[in-house]
C-alpha atoms as a printed R data frame, in Angstrom:
    type eleno elety resid chain resno      x      y       z
1   ATOM     1    CA   MET     A     1 32.872 65.519  66.565
2   ATOM     2    CA   SER     A     2 29.817 66.314  64.925
3   ATOM     3    CA   SER     A     3 27.526 66.264  68.269
4   ATOM     4    CA   ILE     A     4 27.998 68.008  71.560
5   ATOM     5    CA   GLU     A     5 30.299 65.846  73.869
6   ATOM     6    CA   THR     A     6 30.473 65.825  77.420
7   ATOM     7    CA   ILE     A     7 34.019 65.630  78.097
8   ATOM     8    CA   PHE     A     8 35.809 64.981  81.761
9   ATOM     9    CA   ALA     A     9 39.615 65.612  82.549
10  ATOM    10    CA   PHE     A    10 41.912 64.016  85.297
11  ATOM    11    CA   ASP     A    11 44.563 65.590  86.918
12  ATOM    12    CA   PHE     A    12 45.865 62.262  87.866
13  ATOM    13    CA   GLY     A    13 47.879 62.153  91.478
14  ATOM    14    CA   VAL     A    14 49.037 59.075  93.864
15  ATOM    15    CA   LYS     A    15 46.720 60.633  96.778
16  ATOM    16    CA   ARG     A    16 44.329 62.687  94.716
17  ATOM    17    CA   ILE     A    17 42.902 63.042  91.389
18  ATOM    18    CA   GLY     A    18 41.394 66.216  90.025
19  ATOM    19    CA   VAL     A    19 38.385 65.695  87.773
20  ATOM    20    CA   ALA     A    20 37.020 68.665  85.465
21  ATOM    21    CA   ILE     A    21 34.146 68.673  83.220
22  ATOM    22    CA   GLY     A    22 32.971 70.790  79.834
23  ATOM    23    CA   ASN     A    23 31.461 70.170  76.595
24  ATOM    24    CA   THR     A    24 32.383 70.481  73.245
25  ATOM    25    CA   MET     A    25 29.863 73.181  72.315
26  ATOM    26    CA   LEU     A    26 31.009 75.744  74.652
27  ATOM    27    CA   ARG     A    27 34.745 74.839  75.099
28  ATOM    28    CA   GLN     A    28 34.824 75.794  78.384
29  ATOM    29    CA   ALA     A    29 36.623 73.459  81.490
30  ATOM    30    CA   GLU     A    30 35.170 73.711  85.035
31  ATOM    31    CA   PRO     A    31 36.595 72.280  87.890
32  ATOM    32    CA   LEU     A    32 34.398 69.569  89.206
33  ATOM    33    CA   LYS     A    33 35.644 67.006  92.022
34  ATOM    34    CA   VAL     A    34 38.791 65.916  93.671
35  ATOM    35    CA   ILE     A    35 38.773 62.361  94.335
36  ATOM    36    CA   LYS     A    36 41.014 60.586  96.993
37  ATOM    37    CA   ALA     A    37 42.817 58.062  95.857
38  ATOM    38    CA   GLU     A    38 43.301 55.654  98.667
39  ATOM    39    CA   ASP     A    39 43.326 52.421  96.602
40  ATOM    40    CA   ASN     A    40 42.438 51.384  93.286
41  ATOM    41    CA   ALA     A    41 39.070 50.081  93.948
42  ATOM    42    CA   SER     A    42 37.684 53.129  95.703
43  ATOM    43    CA   ARG     A    43 39.503 55.324  93.105
44  ATOM    44    CA   PHE     A    44 37.411 53.514  89.965
45  ATOM    45    CA   THR     A    45 34.127 53.259  91.963
46  ATOM    46    CA   ASP     A    46 33.827 57.158  92.705
47  ATOM    47    CA   ILE     A    47 35.340 57.530  88.952
48  ATOM    48    CA   GLN     A    48 32.625 55.045  87.964
49  ATOM    49    CA   LYS     A    49 29.793 57.270  89.832
50  ATOM    50    CA   LEU     A    50 30.630 60.466  87.679
51  ATOM    51    CA   LEU     A    51 30.457 58.486  84.610
52  ATOM    52    CA   ASP     A    52 27.450 57.186  85.587
53  ATOM    53    CA   GLU     A    53 26.125 60.655  86.326
54  ATOM    54    CA   TRP     A    54 27.505 62.811  83.637
55  ATOM    55    CA   LYS     A    55 27.680 59.976  80.894
56  ATOM    56    CA   PRO     A    56 30.994 62.014  79.179
57  ATOM    57    CA   ALA     A    57 31.792 60.572  75.636
58  ATOM    58    CA   ARG     A    58 35.862 60.843  76.008
59  ATOM    59    CA   LEU     A    59 38.192 61.547  78.735
60  ATOM    60    CA   VAL     A    60 41.439 63.272  78.811
61  ATOM    61    CA   VAL     A    61 44.546 62.644  81.359
62  ATOM    62    CA   GLY     A    62 47.162 65.292  81.956
63  ATOM    63    CA   LEU     A    63 50.543 63.639  81.480
64  ATOM    64    CA   PRO     A    64 53.219 65.280  83.538
65  ATOM    65    CA   MET     A    65 56.874 66.045  82.097
66  ATOM    66    CA   HIS     A    66 59.862 67.605  82.722
67  ATOM    67    CA   PRO     A    67 60.149 70.915  81.645
68  ATOM    68    CA   ASP     A    68 62.639 69.792  79.108
69  ATOM    69    CA   GLY     A    69 59.875 67.233  77.899
70  ATOM    70    CA   ASN     A    70 61.312 64.411  79.076
71  ATOM    71    CA   GLU     A    71 59.118 61.772  80.931
72  ATOM    72    CA   HIS     A    72 59.507 60.573  84.323
73  ATOM    73    CA   GLU     A    73 57.687 58.238  86.852
74  ATOM    74    CA   MET     A    74 54.658 60.200  87.185
75  ATOM    75    CA   THR     A    75 54.829 59.864  83.331
76  ATOM    76    CA   ALA     A    76 54.327 56.464  83.235
77  ATOM    77    CA   ARG     A    77 51.980 56.287  85.960
78  ATOM    78    CA   ALA     A    78 49.733 58.671  84.310
79  ATOM    79    CA   ARG     A    79 49.724 56.727  81.121
80  ATOM    80    CA   ARG     A    80 49.027 53.647  83.115
81  ATOM    81    CA   PHE     A    81 45.858 55.072  84.666
82  ATOM    82    CA   ALA     A    82 44.406 56.233  81.087
83  ATOM    83    CA   HIS     A    83 44.791 52.896  79.843
84  ATOM    84    CA   GLN     A    84 43.018 51.877  82.975
85  ATOM    85    CA   LEU     A    85 40.053 54.156  82.065
86  ATOM    86    CA   ASN     A    86 39.884 52.785  78.500
87  ATOM    87    CA   GLY     A    87 39.938 49.338  79.716
88  ATOM    88    CA   ARG     A    88 37.587 49.715  82.632
89  ATOM    89    CA   PHE     A    89 34.966 52.191  80.898
90  ATOM    90    CA   HIS     A    90 35.548 51.825  77.327
91  ATOM    91    CA   LEU     A    91 35.589 55.543  76.305
92  ATOM    92    CA   PRO     A    92 38.527 57.196  74.065
93  ATOM    93    CA   VAL     A    93 41.196 58.544  76.306
94  ATOM    94    CA   GLU     A    94 43.247 61.326  75.183
95  ATOM    95    CA   LEU     A    95 46.658 62.395  76.928
96  ATOM    96    CA   VAL     A    96 47.325 66.129  77.069
97  ATOM    97    CA   ASP     A    97 50.615 67.937  77.969
98  ATOM    98    CA   GLU     A    98 50.454 69.155  81.757
99  ATOM    99    CA   ARG     A    99 53.981 70.518  82.161
100 ATOM   100    CA   TYR     A   100 52.813 73.941  83.413
101 ATOM   101    CA   SER     A   101 48.900 72.757  84.602
102 ATOM   102    CA   SER     A   102 49.334 73.442  88.632
103 ATOM   103    CA   ALA     A   103 52.036 76.099  88.305
104 ATOM   104    CA   VAL     A   104 49.559 78.859  86.473
105 ATOM   105    CA   ILE     A   105 47.122 78.634  89.871
106 ATOM   106    CA   SER     A   106 47.828 80.730  92.616
107 ATOM   107    CA   ALA     A   107 47.017 78.741  95.586
108 ATOM   108    CA   LYS     A   108 47.775 79.012  99.457
109 ATOM   109    CA   ARG     A   109 50.068 76.507 100.745
110 ATOM   110    CA   GLY     A   110 48.232 73.305 101.480
111 ATOM   111    CA   GLU     A   111 45.413 74.114  99.519
112 ATOM   112    CA   VAL     A   112 43.993 71.156  97.168
113 ATOM   113    CA   ILE     A   113 44.173 72.425  93.597
114 ATOM   114    CA   ASP     A   114 43.815 69.080  91.801
115 ATOM   115    CA   ASP     A   115 40.339 69.942  90.230
116 ATOM   116    CA   ARG     A   116 41.435 73.203  88.990
117 ATOM   117    CA   ALA     A   117 44.453 71.839  87.522
118 ATOM   118    CA   ALA     A   118 42.522 69.007  85.706
119 ATOM   119    CA   ALA     A   119 40.296 72.174  84.564
120 ATOM   120    CA   ILE     A   120 43.488 73.808  83.302
121 ATOM   121    CA   ILE     A   121 44.174 70.096  81.350
122 ATOM   122    CA   LEU     A   122 40.791 70.490  79.593
123 ATOM   123    CA   GLN     A   123 40.683 73.823  78.623
124 ATOM   124    CA   GLN     A   124 44.169 73.092  76.714
125 ATOM   125    CA   TYR     A   125 42.465 70.009  75.286
126 ATOM   126    CA   PHE     A   126 39.649 72.110  74.385
127 ATOM   127    CA   ASP     A   127 42.198 75.028  72.531
128 ATOM   128    CA   SER     A   128 43.628 72.439  70.522
129 ATOM   129    CA   LEU     A   129 40.526 71.550  68.882
């Protein structure tokens, strides 16, 4: 990465998808939006609008795992989501282990934290560069 790139990260969920944004110059992730994922069509329409507005160069998707590193049902769903992003939008997509992204956020019961979880995922990506 020789130039400054805008990067999106996604915290994939069946009902909601958290979105965060950052760039390779500052390497600081910020929560952007929570998309209510009612169905695939509306989910990808909302994502397309964000991509058109911000024009990221790459995407990062959090990969949920069991604490011991084993995969589970949501791991496969997040991988499928990452493949769909790449196939639909033709942007590079990278997966980041998100085992504890939501656990480090202090939130009140019922509070929506998906965008903040996405920011933690993106920050982990930046920290690994």
